[in-house]
XYZ file of C-alpha atoms in Angstrom:
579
model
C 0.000 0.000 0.000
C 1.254 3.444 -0.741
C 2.357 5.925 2.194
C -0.070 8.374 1.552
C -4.292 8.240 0.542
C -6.031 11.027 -1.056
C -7.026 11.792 -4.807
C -4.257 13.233 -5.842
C -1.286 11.526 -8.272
C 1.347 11.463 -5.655
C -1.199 9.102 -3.976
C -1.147 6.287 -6.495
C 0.627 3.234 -5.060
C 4.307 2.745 -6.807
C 5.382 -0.791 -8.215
C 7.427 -2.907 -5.626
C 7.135 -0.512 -2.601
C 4.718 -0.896 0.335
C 4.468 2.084 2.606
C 8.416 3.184 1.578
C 9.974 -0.135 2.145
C 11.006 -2.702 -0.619
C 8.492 -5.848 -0.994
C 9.421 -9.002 1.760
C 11.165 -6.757 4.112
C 10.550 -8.836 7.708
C 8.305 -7.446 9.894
C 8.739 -8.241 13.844
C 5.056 -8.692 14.883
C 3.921 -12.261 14.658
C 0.613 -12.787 13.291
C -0.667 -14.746 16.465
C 1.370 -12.428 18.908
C -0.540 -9.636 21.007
C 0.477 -6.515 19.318
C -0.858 -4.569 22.159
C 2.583 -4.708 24.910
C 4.733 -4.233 22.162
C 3.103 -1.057 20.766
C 3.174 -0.092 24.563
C 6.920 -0.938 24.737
C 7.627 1.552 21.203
C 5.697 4.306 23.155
C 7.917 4.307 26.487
C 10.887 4.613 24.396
C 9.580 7.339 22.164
C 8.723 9.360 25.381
C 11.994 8.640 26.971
C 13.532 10.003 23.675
C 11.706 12.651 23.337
C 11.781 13.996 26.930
C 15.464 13.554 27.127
C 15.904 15.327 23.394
C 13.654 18.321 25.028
C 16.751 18.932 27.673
C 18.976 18.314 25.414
C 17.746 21.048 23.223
C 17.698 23.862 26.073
C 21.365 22.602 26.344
C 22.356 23.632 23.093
C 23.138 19.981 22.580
C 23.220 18.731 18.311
C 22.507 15.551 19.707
C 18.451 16.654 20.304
C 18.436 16.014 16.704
C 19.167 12.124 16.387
C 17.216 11.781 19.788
C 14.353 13.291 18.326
C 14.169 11.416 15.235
C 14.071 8.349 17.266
C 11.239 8.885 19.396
C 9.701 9.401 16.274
C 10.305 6.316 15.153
C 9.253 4.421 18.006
C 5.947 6.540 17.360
C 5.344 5.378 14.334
C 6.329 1.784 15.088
C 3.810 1.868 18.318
C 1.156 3.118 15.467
C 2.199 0.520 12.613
C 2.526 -2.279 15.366
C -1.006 -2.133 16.846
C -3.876 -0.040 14.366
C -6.184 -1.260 16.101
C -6.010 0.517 19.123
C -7.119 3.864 19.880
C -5.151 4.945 22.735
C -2.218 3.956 20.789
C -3.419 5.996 18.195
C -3.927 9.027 20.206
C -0.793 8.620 22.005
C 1.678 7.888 19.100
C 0.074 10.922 17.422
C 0.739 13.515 20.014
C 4.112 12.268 20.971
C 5.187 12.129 17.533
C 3.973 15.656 16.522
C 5.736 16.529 19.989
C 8.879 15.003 18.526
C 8.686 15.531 14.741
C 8.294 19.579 16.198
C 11.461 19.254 18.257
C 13.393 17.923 15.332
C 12.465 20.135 13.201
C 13.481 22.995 15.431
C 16.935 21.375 16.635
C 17.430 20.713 12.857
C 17.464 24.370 12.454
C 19.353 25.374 15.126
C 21.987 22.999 14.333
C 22.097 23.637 10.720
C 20.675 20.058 10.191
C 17.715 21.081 8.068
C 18.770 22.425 4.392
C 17.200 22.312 1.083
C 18.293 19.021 0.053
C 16.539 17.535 3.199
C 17.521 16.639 6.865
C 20.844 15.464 7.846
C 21.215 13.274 10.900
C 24.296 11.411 12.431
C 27.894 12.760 12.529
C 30.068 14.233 10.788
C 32.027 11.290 9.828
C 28.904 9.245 9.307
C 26.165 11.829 8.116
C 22.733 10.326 7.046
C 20.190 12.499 5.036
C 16.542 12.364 4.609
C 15.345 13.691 1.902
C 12.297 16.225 1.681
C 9.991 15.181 -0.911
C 6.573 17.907 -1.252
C 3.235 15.726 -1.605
C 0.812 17.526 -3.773
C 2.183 21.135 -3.407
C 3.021 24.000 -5.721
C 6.796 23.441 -5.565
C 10.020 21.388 -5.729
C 11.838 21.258 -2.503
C 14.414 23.229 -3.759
C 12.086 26.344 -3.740
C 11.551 25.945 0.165
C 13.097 29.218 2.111
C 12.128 27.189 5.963
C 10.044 25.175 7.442
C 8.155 26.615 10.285
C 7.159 24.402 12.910
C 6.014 26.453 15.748
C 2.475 27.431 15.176
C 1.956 31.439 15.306
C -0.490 32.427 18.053
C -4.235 33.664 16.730
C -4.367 37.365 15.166
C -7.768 38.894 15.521
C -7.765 39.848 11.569
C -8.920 36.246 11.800
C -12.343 34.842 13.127
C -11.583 30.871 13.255
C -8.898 28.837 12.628
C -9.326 25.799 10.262
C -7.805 22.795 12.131
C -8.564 19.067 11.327
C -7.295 16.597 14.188
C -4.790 13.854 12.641
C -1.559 12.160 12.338
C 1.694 14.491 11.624
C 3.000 17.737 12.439
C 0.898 20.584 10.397
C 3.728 23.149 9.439
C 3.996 26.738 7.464
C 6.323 25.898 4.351
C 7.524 29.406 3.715
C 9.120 29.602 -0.128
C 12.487 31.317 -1.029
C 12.863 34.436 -3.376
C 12.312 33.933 -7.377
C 15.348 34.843 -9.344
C 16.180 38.481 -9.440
C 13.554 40.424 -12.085
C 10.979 37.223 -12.529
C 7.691 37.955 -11.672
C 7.943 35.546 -8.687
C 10.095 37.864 -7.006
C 8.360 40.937 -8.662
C 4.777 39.773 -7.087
C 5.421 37.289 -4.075
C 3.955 38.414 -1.267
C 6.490 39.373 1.635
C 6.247 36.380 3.619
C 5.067 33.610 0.802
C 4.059 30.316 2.880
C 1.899 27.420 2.185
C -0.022 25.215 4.554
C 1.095 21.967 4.766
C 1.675 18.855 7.202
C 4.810 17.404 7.924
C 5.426 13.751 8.157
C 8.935 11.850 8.671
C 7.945 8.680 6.841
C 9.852 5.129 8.317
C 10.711 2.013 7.263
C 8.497 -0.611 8.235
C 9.027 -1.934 12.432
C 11.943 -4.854 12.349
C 13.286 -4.132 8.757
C 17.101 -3.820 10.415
C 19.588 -5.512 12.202
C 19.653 -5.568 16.009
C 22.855 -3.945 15.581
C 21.430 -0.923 13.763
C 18.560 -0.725 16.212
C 21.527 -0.962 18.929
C 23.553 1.512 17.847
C 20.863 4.171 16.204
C 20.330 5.759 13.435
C 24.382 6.848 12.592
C 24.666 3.180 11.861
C 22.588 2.927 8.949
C 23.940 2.843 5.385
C 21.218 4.176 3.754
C 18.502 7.337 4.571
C 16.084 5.768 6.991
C 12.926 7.849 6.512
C 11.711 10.578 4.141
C 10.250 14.155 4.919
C 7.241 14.421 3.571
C 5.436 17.303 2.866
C 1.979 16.998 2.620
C -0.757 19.291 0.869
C -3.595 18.770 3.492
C -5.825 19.352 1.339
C -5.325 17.248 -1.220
C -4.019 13.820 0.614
C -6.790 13.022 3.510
C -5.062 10.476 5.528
C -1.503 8.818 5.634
C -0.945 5.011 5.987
C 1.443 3.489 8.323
C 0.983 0.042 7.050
C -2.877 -1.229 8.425
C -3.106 1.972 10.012
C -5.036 4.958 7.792
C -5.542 7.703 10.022
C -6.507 11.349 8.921
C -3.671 13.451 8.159
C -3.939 16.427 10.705
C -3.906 20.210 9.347
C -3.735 23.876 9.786
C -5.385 25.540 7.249
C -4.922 28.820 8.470
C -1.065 28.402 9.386
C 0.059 30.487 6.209
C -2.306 33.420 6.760
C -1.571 33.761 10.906
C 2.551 33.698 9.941
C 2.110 36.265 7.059
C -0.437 38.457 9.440
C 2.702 38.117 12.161
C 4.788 39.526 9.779
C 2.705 42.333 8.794
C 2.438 45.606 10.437
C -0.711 47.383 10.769
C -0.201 50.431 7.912
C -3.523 51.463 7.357
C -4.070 54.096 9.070
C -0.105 55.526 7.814
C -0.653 54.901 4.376
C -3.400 57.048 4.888
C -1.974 59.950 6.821
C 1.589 59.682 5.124
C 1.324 57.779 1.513
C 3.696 56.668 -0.477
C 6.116 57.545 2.832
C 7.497 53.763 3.824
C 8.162 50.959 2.129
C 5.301 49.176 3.502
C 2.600 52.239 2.211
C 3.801 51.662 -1.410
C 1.315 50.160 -3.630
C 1.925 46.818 -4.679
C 0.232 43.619 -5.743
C 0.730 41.012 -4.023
C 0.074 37.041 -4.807
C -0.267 35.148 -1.321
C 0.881 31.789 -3.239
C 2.812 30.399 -6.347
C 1.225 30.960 -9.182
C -0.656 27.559 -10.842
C -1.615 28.101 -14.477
C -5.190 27.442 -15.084
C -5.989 28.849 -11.666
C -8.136 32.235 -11.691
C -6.821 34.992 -9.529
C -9.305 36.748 -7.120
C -7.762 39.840 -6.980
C -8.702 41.719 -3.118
C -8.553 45.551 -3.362
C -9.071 47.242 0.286
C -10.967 50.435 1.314
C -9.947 54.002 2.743
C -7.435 53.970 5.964
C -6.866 50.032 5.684
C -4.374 47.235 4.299
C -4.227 44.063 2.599
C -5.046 41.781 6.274
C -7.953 43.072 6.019
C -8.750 40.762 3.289
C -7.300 37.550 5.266
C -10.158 36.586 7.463
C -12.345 35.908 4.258
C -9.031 34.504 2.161
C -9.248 32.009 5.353
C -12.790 30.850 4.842
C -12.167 30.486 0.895
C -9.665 28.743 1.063
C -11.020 26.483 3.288
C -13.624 26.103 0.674
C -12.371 22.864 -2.097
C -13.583 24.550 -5.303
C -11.707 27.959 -4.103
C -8.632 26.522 -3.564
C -8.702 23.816 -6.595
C -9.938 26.659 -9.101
C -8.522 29.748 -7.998
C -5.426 31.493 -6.071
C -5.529 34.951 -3.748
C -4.333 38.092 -4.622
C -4.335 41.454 -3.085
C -3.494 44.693 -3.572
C -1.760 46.849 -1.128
C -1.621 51.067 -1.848
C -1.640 54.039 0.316
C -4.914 55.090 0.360
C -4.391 58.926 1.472
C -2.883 59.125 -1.800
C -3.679 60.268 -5.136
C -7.272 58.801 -6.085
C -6.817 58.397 -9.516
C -2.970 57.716 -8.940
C -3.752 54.938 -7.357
C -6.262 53.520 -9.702
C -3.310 53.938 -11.641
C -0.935 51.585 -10.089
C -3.242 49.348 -9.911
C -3.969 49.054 -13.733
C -0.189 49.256 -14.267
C 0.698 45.962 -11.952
C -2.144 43.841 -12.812
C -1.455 44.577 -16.609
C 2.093 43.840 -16.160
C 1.650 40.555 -14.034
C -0.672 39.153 -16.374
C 0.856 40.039 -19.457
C 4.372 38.289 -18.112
C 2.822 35.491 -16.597
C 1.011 34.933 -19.887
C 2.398 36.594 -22.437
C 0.918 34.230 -25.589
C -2.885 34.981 -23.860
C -3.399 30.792 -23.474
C -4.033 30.723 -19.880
C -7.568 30.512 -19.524
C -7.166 31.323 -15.656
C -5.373 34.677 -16.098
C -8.040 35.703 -18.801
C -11.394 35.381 -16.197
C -9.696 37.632 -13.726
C -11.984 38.318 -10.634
C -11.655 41.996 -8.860
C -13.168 42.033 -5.398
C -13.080 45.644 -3.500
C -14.425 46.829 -0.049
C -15.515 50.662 0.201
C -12.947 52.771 -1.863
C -11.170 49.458 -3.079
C -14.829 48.908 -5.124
C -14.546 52.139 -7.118
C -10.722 51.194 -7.739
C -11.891 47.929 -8.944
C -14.337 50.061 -11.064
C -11.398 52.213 -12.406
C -10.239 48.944 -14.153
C -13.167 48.105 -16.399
C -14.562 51.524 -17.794
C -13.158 53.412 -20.427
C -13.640 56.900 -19.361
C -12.914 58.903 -22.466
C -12.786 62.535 -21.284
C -15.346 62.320 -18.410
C -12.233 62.247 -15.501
C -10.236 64.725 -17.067
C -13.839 67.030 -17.449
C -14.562 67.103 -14.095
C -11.321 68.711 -12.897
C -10.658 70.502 -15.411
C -11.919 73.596 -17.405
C -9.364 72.946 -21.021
C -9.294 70.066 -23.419
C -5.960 68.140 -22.236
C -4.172 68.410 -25.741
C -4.152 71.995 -25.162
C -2.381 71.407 -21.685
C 1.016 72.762 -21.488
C 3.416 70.264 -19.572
C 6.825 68.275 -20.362
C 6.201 65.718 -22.522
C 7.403 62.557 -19.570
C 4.875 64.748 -16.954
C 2.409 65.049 -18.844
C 2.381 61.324 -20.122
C 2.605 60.270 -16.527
C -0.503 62.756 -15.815
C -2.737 61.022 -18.820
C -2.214 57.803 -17.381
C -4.130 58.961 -14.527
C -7.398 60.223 -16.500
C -6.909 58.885 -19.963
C -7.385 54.459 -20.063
C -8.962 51.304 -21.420
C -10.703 48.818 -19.278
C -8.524 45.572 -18.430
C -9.359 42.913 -21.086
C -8.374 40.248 -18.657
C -10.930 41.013 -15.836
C -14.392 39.764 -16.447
C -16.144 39.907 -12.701
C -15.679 42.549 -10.633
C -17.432 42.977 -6.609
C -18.247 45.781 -5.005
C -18.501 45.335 -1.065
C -19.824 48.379 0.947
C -19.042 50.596 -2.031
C -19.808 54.743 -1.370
C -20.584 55.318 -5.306
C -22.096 58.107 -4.556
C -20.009 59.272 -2.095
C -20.699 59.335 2.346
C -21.698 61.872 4.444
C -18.509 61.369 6.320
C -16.401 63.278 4.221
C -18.127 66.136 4.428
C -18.838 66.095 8.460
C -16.064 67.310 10.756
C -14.229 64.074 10.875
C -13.922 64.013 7.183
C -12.542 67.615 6.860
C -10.327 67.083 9.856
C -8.870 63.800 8.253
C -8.824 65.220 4.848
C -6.339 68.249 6.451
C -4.139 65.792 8.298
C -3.087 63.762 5.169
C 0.187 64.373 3.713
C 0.090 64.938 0.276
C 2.343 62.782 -2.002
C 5.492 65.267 -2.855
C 5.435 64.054 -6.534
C 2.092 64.526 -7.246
C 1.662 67.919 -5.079
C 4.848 69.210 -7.489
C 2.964 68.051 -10.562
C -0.550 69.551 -9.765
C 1.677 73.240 -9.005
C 3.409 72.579 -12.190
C 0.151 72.548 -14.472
C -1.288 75.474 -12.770
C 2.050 77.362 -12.966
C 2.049 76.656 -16.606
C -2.125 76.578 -17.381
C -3.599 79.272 -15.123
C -7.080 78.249 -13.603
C -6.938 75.177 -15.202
C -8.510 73.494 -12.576
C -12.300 73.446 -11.664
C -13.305 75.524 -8.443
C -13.219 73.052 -6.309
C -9.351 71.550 -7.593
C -8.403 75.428 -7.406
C -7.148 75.758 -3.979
C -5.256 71.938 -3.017
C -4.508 68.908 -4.411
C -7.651 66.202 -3.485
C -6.893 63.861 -1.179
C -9.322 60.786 -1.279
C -11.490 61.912 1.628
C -12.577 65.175 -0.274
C -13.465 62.558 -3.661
C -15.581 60.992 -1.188
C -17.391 63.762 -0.925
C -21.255 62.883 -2.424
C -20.569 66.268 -4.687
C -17.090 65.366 -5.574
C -16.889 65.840 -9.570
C -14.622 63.104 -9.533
C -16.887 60.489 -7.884
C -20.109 61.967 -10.097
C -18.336 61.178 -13.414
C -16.995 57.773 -12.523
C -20.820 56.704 -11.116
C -22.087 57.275 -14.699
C -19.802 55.258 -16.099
C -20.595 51.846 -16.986
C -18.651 48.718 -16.807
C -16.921 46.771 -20.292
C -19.429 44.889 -21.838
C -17.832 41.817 -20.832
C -17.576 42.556 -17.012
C -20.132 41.157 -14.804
C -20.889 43.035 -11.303
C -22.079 42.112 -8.248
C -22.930 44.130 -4.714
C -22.907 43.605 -1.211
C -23.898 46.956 0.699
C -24.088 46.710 4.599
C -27.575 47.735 6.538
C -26.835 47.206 9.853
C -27.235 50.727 10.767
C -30.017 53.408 11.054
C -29.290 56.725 9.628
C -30.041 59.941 11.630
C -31.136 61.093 8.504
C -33.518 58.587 7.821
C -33.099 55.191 6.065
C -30.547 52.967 6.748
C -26.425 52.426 6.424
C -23.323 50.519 7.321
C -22.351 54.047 9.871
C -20.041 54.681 6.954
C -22.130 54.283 3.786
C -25.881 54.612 2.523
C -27.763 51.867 0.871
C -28.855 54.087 -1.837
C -25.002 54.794 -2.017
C -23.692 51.127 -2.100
C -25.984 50.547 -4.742
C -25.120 50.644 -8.696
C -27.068 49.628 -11.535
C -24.428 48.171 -12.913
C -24.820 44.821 -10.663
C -26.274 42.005 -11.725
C -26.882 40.636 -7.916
C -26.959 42.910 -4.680
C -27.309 41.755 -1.240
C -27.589 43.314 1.784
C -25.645 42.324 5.221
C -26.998 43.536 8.515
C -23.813 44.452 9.982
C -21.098 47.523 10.036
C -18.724 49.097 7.454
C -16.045 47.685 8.725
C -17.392 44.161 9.151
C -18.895 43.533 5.697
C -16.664 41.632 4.227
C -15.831 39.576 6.940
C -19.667 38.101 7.478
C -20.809 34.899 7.346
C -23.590 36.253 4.413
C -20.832 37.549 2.804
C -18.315 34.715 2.993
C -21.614 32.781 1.380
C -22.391 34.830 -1.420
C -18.544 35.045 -2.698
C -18.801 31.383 -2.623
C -22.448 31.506 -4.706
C -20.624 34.492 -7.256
C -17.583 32.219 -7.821
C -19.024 29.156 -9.064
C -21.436 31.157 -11.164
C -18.018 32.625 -12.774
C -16.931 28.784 -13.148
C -19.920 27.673 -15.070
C -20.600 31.265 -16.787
C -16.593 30.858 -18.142
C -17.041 27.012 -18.786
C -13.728 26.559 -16.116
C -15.582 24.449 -14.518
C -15.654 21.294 -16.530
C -11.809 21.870 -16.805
């Protein structure tokens, strides 16, 4: 029988090998013989081993690392000697996680764990065990670290998606792409996949007595493998009659890129474009599969890219999301620029495609899904209208040709104003979108934070430029200051008006979520952010409404449920489904 069960290739059983050891190895368990005292006897030793490896770790001590290993072992013996039992079961699970952890983490500290795989023994008689990735995204040689701590729950994250099981669930975090490739270009800071870590043996009595004697430095050859299992592909792992369900952390990869992540929403807002970590950027959360269709998160106003995770975390524990499509989100500073912004966006997503895919074949990078909460759905909008002259009207009194600029300025200026919608994206989302604007901005808070926000040097210097060079160019109320996003918010921004009458590509499908968990002082109800009769566009095909917050829209159940409903309807409405 193969090591591993599940419905994925890597599962298919291999000529001549049973569970990783070559056909008629012996086995030590008599047919007739109660299994029961020796299963017992395996788990003594592998808590003796890996009690005296935990001291030997806080010791500094390399030898943690071949103790370790061992009570492994006997862990997996106890479990292949006697399936039948429970306890045994539970037991040889925890104190094998226990272990497998504590090797991992001596590995490390020792320099024991590198790409090629996991090298026990000494130095004159080194053993290695090779790491061999089970139905994930990547070779072994693309592995930056294995993580085997679990990081502590982040509150950008409702629930964490555990399964109970056998093996040590782990966050594999990748290394860089070459220099210049668009894996380096577009990884996300900390890329990591979810998967569960199991040190795979030889079957119980396949060695000498001598080898069992003297350990693991006195084998010839590597005595287990590293697996690397995609949870959610492979459901269980086999130690010989044994099939129990292969534990899992779904959420792993998400809680140790949140840990990593600071919390710049609120200064890309007052200070954009001022830190590395306020620059815009797309960002993919995994390797890119071809065939898979990005979902492309855009946030709102004074927010950043986690707040997108707690709803990548219920996706992805969803099978169709994570067989049929892959997470991306887009990071900016969103005091900035508007329409600079909007910008940026069009710019990356046009170059990550067009690299990624430059013949056009890749059905997956052609059905591109845009999903934006508050501001983040008009930016979405910004990439599927064609706006002709209507942006460029509404803040300014002269025809643009006649604009006097430097050629390079004012090329970088029509980007801004002047664009075609994105072939590539056919479904766009608007979640507790303010398309016509929120009372906010105009209330004391709004024209307080509007003041605050630093305005972007280059763009400041630009906007003097024109009107040093085209006197009252600029509508009244572009006259005095550059915009910041706050005043576009504004329900009488000219801005906002022109982009609410325009309308989608022909080939983009909308949808809309608007929060009504809130009842207006002015009559009617809201999100305490934005109107219903706001977050509503003609333009959608479907609109729902979720009795909750602003700032809680995207993360609700309702919510969750109808991304779910809008992505399969993109599956069957592209024909990706029957892929």
């Amino acid at each position: 029988m193969p090591a591993w069960s599940g419905n994925h290739p890597a599962a298919e059983p291999q000529p001549g090998v049973a569970g990783g050891v070559p056909a008629g190895a012996p086995v030590v368990i008599d047919g007739t013989a109660d299994p029961l005292p020796v299963a017992q006897g395996h788990l003594r030793r592998a808590r003796s081993h890996r009690d005296a490896s935990c001291a030997l770790l806080r010791d500094g001590d390399r030898h943690a690392v071949d103790g370790y290993y061992t009570a492994c072992e006997e862990a997996w013996n106890a479990v292949w000697t006697c399936p039948g039992s429970a306890e045994v079961l539970a037991e040889g699970a925890e104190v094998y996680a226990d272990g497998l952890a504590g090797l991992l983490e001596a590995a490390r500290r020792h320099d024991r764990l590198r790409p090629e795989g996991l090298w026990l023994g000494t130095s004159s008689r080194p053993l290695l065990v090779p790491i061999e990735p089970r139905a994930l995204p990547v070779v072994a040689a693309d592995i930056g670290s294995i993580e085997p701590q679990a990081q502590p729950d982040d509150d950008r994250i409702s629930r964490r998606h555990l399964r109970a099981g056998f093996g040590l669930p782990v966050v594999v975090r990748l290394a860089p792409g070459p220099e210049g490739s668009v894996a380096a270009d577009y990884a996300a800071a900390r890329q990591s996949l979810a998967a569960t870590a199991v040190l795979r043996f030889r079957m119980p009595g396949g060695e000498t007595f001598l080898q069992s004697f003297a350990g693991p430095t006195a084998r010839d050859h590597a005595p287990a493998v590293l697996d690397l299992a995609n949870p959610q592909e492979i459901a269980a792992v086999q130690i010989g009659p044994a099939r129990p369900p292969l534990a899992a952390d779904l959420s792993a990869p998400l809680l140790d890129a949140l840990a990593d992540m600071p919390r710049s929403g609120i200064e890309g807002f007052l200070q954009p474009f001022g830190a590395d970590d306020t620059q815009p950027h797309l960002e993919m959360l995994e390797p890119r599969q071809p065939g898979r269709i990005p979902v492309v998160f855009i946030h709102g106003l004074a927010s950043d890219d986690g707040t997108w995770y707690d709803m990548i975390n219920e996706l992805r524990a969803w099978p169709v999301f994570q067989r049929r499509f892959e997470p991306w989100v887009f990071h900016y500073p969103t005091g900035a620029s508007f329409l600079q912004s909007a910008a940026a966006i069009r710019r990356q997503l046009t170059d990550a495609v067009t690299r990624l895919d430059p013949a056009g074949a890749d059905p997956g990078l052609r059905n591109v899904v845009l999903v934006g909460h508050s501001m983040g759905g008009l930016h979405a909008k910004l990439q599927v209208v064609d706006p002709g002259t209507a942006l460029w009207d509404a803040v300014s009194t002269r025809p643009y040709a006649e604009i006097r600029l430097r050629p390079d300025l004012k090329k970088q200026l029509a980007g801004n104003f002047f664009f075609a919608p994105r072939p590539f994206v056919k479904r766009v989302v608007c979640i507790a979108t303010p398309h016509r604007g929120s009372s906010l901005a105009v209330r004391g808070v709004g024209k307080v934070a509007s003041l605050t926000v630093r305005r972007p040097p280059e763009m400041t210097a630009l906007y003097a430029d024109i009107e040093r060079q085209n006197p009252g160019t600029f509508r009244a109320d572009f006259a005095r200051r550059l915009p910041t996003t706050i005043d576009i918010l504004r329900p009488d921004s000219s801005i906002l008006q022109a982009l609410e009458r325009l309308r989608p590509a022909c080939w983009v499908t909308v949808h809309s979520v608007v929060g009504d968990g809130h009842v207006s002082v002015l009559g009617g109800r809201d999100d305490c952010v934005v109107p219903v009769e706001s977050a509503h566009t003609a333009a959608a095909v479907s609109e729902i409404t979720v009795p909750t917050s602003h700032t809680r829209v995207h993360h609700h159940p309702r919510t969750i449920e109808e991304m779910q409903r809008i992505l399969l309807q993109h599956l069957h409405e592209t024909g990706l489904l029957r892929r």
